[in-house]
Short mmCIF file of C-alpha atoms in Angstrom, two decimals:
data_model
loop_
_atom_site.label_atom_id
_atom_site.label_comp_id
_atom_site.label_asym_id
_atom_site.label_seq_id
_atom_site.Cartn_x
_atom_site.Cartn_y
_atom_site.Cartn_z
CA UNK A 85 -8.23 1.84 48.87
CA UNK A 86 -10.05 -1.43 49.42
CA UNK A 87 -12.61 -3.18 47.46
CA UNK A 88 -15.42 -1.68 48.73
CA UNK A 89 -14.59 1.77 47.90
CA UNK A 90 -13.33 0.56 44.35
CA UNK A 91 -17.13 -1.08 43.98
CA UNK A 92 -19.22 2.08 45.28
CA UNK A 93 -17.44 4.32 43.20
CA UNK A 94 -17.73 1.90 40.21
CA UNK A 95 -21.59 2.00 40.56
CA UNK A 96 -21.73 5.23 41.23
CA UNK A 97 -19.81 6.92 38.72
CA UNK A 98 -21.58 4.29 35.94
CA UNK A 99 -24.78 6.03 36.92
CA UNK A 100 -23.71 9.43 37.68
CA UNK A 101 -20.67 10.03 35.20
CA UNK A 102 -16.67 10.11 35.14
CA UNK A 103 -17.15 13.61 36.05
CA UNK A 104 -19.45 13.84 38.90
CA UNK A 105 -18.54 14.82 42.60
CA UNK A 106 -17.87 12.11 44.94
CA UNK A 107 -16.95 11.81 48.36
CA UNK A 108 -17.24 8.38 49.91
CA UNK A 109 -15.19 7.53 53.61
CA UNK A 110 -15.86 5.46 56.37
CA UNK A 111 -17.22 8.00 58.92
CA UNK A 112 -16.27 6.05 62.31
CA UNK A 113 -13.42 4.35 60.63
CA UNK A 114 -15.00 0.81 61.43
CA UNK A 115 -15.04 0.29 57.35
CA UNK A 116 -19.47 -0.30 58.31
CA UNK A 117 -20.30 3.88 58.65
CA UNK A 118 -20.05 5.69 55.89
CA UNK A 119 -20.71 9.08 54.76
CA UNK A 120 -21.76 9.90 50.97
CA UNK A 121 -21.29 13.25 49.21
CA UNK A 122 -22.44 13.33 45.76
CA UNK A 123 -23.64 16.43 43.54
CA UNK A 124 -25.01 15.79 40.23
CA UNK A 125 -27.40 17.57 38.23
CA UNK A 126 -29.18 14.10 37.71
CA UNK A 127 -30.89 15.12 41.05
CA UNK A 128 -32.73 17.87 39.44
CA UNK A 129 -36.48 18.10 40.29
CA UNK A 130 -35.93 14.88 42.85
CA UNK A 131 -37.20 15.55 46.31
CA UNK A 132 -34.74 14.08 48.62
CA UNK A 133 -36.29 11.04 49.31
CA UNK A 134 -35.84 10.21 45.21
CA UNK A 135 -32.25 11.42 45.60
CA UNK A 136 -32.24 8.80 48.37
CA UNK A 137 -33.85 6.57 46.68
CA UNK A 138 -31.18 5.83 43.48
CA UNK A 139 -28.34 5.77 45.54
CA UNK A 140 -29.60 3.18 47.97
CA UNK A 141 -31.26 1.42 44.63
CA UNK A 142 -27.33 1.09 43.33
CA UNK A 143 -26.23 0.00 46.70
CA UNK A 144 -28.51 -1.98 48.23
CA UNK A 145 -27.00 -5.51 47.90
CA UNK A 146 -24.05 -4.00 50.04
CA UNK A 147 -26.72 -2.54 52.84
CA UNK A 148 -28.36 -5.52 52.66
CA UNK A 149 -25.11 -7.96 53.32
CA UNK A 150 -23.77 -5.68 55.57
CA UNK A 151 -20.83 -4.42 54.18
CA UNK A 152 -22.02 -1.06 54.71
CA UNK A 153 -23.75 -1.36 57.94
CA UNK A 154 -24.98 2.61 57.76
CA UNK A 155 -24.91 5.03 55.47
CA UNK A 156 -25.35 9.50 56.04
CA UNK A 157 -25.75 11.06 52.36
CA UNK A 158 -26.02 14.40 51.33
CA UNK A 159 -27.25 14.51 47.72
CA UNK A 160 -27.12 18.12 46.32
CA UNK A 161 -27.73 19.24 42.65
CA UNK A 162 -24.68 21.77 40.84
CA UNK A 163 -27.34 24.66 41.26
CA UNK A 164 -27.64 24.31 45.10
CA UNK A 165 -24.00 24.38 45.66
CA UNK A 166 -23.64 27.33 43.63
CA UNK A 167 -26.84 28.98 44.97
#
C-alpha cells in the first residue's frame, strides 16, 4: 500500500470512525483514478451533494495537487444498504 492510500484512509477514518466502511482503489490503475466507497451513518439527512461535499472537503489538497487526478464516490448511509 503506498502513501497515498495510507493518507486517504487516515483522513477518512479520523472523520468517519475506526469502524466505518471503506473502499478506496485506483480504478484505471494509473494511481490518478480512483473510486471511493464509503457508508456511514454520518451521511444521514445529507443530500448527495453534502455527502460529496465532506469527502472532497477532507481531500481536497490531494485533488487540488493532483495526486488524485479524479475521483467516482458512492456515499451511502447503513440504512440504504440494508433497505
Amino acid at each position: 500500500m503506498n502513501n497515498l492510500y495510507i493518507e486517504v484512509e487516515k483522513r477518512l477514518r479520523n472523520v468517519f470512525g475506526e469502524n466505518v466502511n471503506i473502499d478506496f482503489h485506483d480504478e484505471k490503475g494509473d494511481g490518478k483514478h480512483f473510486y471511493l466507497y464509503i457508508v456511514s451513518d454520518i451521511f444521514e439527512g445529507k443530500s448527495r451533494v453534502e455527502r460529496s461535499k465532506v469527502v472532497y472537503s477532507l481531500l481536497d489538497d490531494l485533488l487540488k495537487t493532483d495526486y488524485i487526478h479524479a475521483l467516482r464516490l458512492k456515499l451511502k448511509t447503513n440504512s440504504e444498504i440494508i433497505n
